[in-house]
PDB file of C-alpha atoms in Angstrom:
ATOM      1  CA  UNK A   1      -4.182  -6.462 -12.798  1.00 85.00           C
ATOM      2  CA  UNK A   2      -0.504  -7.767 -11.479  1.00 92.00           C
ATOM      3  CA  UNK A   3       0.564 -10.386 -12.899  1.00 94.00           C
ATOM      4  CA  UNK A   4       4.410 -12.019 -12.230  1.00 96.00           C
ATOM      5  CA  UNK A   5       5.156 -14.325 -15.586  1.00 95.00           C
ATOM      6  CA  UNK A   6       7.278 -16.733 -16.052  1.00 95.00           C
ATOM      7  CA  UNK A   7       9.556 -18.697 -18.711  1.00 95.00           C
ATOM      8  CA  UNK A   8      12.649 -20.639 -19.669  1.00 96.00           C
ATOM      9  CA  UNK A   9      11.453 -23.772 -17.969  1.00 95.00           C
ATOM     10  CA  UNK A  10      11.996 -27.363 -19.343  1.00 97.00           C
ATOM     11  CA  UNK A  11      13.974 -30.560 -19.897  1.00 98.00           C
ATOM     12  CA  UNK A  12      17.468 -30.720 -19.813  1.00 98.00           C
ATOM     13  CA  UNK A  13      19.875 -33.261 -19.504  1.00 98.00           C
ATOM     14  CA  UNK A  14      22.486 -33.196 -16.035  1.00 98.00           C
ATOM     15  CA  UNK A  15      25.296 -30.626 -16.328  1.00 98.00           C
ATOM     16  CA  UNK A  16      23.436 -28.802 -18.657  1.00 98.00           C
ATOM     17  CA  UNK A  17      22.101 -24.595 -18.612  1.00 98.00           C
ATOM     18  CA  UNK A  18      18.546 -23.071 -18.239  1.00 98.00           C
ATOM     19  CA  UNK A  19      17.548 -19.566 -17.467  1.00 98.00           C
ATOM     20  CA  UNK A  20      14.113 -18.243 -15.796  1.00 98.00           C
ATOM     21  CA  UNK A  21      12.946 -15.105 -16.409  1.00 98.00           C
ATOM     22  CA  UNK A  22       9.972 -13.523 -14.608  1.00 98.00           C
ATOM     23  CA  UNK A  23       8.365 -10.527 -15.467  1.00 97.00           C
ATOM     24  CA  UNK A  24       6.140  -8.482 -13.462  1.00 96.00           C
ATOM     25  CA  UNK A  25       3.330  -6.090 -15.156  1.00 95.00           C
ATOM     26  CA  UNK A  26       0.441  -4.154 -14.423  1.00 93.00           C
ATOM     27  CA  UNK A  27       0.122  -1.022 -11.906  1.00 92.00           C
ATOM     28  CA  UNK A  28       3.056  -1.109 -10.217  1.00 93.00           C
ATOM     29  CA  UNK A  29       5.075   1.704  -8.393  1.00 93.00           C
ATOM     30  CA  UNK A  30       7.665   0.134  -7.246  1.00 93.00           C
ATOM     31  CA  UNK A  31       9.601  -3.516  -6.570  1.00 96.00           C
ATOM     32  CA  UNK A  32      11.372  -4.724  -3.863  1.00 97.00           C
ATOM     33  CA  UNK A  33      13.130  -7.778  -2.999  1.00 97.00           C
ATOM     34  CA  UNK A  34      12.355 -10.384  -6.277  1.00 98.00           C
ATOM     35  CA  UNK A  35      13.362 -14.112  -5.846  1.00 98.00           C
ATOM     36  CA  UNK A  36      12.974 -17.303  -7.046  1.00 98.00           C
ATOM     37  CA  UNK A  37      11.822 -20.463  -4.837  1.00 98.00           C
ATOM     38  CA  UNK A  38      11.054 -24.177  -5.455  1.00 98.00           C
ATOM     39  CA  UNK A  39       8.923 -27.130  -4.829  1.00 98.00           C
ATOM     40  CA  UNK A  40       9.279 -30.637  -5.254  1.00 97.00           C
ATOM     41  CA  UNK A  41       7.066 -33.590  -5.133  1.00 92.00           C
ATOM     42  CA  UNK A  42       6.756 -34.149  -1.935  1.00 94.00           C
ATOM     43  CA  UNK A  43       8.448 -31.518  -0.336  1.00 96.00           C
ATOM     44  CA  UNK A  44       7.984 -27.772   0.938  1.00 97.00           C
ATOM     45  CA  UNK A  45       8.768 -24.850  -1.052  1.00 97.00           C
ATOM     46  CA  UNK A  46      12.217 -23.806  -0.970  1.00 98.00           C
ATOM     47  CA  UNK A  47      13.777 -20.419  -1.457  1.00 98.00           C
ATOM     48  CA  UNK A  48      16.749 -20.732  -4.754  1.00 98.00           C
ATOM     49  CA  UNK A  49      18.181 -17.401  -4.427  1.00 98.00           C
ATOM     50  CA  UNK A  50      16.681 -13.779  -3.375  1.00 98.00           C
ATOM     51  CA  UNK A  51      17.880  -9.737  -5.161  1.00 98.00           C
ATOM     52  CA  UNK A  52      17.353  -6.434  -3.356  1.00 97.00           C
ATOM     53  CA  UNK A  53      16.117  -3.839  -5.469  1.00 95.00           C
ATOM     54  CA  UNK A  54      20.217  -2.736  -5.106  1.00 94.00           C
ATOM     55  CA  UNK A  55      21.406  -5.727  -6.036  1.00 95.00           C
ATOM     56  CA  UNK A  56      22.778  -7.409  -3.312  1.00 98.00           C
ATOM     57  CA  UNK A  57      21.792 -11.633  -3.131  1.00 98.00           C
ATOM     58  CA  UNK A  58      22.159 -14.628  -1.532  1.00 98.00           C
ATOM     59  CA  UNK A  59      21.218 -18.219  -2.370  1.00 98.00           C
ATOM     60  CA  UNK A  60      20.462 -21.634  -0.869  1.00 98.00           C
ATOM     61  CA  UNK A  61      23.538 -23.639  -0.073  1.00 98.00           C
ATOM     62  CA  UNK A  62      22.607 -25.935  -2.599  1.00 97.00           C
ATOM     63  CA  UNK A  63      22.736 -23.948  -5.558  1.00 98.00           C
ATOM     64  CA  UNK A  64      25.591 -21.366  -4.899  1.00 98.00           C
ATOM     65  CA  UNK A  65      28.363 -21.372  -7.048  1.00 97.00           C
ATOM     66  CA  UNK A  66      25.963 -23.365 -10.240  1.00 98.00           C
ATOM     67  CA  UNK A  67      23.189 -20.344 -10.078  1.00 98.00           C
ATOM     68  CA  UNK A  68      23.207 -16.869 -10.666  1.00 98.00           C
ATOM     69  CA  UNK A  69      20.103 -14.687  -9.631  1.00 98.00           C
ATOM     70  CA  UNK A  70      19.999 -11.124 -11.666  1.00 98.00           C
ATOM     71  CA  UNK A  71      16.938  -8.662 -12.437  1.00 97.00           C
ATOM     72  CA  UNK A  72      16.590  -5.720 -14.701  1.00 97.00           C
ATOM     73  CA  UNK A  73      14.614  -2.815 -13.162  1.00 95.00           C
ATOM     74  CA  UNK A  74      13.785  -1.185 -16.529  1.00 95.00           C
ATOM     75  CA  UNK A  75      12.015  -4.255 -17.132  1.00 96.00           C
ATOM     76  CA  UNK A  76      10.789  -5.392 -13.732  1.00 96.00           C
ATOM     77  CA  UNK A  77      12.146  -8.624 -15.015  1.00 97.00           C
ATOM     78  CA  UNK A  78      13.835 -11.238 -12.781  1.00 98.00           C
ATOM     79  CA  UNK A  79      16.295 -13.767 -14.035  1.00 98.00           C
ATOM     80  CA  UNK A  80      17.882 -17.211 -13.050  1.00 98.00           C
ATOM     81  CA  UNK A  81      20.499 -18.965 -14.757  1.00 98.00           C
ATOM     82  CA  UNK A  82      21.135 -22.169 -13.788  1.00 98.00           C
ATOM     83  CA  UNK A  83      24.425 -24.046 -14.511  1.00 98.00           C
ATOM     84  CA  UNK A  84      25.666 -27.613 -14.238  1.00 98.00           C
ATOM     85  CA  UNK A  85      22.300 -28.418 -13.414  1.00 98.00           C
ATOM     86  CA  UNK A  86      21.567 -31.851 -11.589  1.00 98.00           C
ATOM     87  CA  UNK A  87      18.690 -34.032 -11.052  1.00 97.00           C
ATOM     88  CA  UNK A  88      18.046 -32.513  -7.307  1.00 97.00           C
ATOM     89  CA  UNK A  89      17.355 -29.399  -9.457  1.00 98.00           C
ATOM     90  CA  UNK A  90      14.072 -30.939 -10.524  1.00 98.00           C
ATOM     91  CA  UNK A  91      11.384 -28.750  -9.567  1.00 98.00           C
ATOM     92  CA  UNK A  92       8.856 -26.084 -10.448  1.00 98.00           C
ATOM     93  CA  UNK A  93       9.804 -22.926 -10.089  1.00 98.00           C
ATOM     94  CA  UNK A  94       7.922 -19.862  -8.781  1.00 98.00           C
ATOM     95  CA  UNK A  95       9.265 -16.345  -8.698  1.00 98.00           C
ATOM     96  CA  UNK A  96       8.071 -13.789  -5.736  1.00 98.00           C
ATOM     97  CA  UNK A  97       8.041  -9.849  -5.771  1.00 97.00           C
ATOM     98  CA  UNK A  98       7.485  -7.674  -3.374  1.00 96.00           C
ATOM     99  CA  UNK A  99       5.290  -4.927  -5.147  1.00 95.00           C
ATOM    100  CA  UNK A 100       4.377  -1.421  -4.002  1.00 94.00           C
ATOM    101  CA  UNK A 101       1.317  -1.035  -6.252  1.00 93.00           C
ATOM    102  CA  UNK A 102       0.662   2.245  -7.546  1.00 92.00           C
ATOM    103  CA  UNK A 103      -2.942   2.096  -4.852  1.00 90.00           C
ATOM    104  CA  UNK A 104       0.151   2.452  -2.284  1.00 89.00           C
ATOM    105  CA  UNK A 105      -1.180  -1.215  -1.605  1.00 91.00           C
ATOM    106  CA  UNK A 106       2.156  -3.301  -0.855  1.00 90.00           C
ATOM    107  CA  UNK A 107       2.030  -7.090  -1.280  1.00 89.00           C
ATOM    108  CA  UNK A 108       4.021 -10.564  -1.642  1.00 92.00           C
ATOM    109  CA  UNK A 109       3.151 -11.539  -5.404  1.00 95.00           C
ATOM    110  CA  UNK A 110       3.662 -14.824  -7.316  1.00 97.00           C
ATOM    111  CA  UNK A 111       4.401 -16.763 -10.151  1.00 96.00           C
ATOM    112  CA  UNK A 112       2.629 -19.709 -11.320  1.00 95.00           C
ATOM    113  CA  UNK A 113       5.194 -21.881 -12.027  1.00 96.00           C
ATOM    114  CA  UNK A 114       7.402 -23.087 -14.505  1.00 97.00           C
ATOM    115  CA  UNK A 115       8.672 -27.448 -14.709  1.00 98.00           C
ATOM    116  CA  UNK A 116      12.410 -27.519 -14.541  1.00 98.00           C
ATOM    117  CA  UNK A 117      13.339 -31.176 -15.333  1.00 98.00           C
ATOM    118  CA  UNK A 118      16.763 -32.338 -15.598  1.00 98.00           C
ATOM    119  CA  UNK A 119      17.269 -36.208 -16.167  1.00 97.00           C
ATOM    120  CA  UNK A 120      18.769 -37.804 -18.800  1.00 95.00           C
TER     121      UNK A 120
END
């Protein structure tokens, strides 16, 4: 079974630092593009930021510059640190892989969410 889980969510006041992690297990060959989206109440799902399986990224407008999207292959792991964080930032969090399963089955995989707050 494939599973994507994540952590590092929570409450934190404006200006302050979290960082996501998302970790993908099970029978997996290979992992492609990982990133991390948002969703607010009331609005659509968003994509944060987005990592090639070489490294290369981009972001939303909105968060580049204050958030840094990394991922460690070793550990099929997928990370987001979040700086100067602001109350716009409030969200839950999902993180999506692209998985080649080890079936040869290929597929869009996700999260199930993690609360980032930030208020004060």
């Amino acid at each position: 079974q494939v599973q994507l889980v994540e952590s590092g969510g929570g409450l934190v006041q404006p200006g302050g630092s979290l960082r996501l992690s998302c970790a993908a297990s099970g029978s997996i060959f290979s992992i492609g593009t990982m990133a991390w989206y948002r969703q607010a109440p009331g609005k659509e799902r968003e994509l944060v930021a987005g990592i090639t399986s070489g490294g290369h990224t981009n972001y939303a407008d909105s968060v580049k510059g204050r958030f840094t999207i990394s991922r460690d292959n070793a550990k099929n792991t997928v990370y987001l640190q979040m700086n100067s964080l602001k109350p716009e930032d409030t969200a839950v969090y999902y993180c999506n892989a692209d998985l080649l399963l080890r079936d040869w089955r290929r597929s869009d995989y996700w999260g199930q969410g993690t609360q980032v707050t930030v208020s004060s």
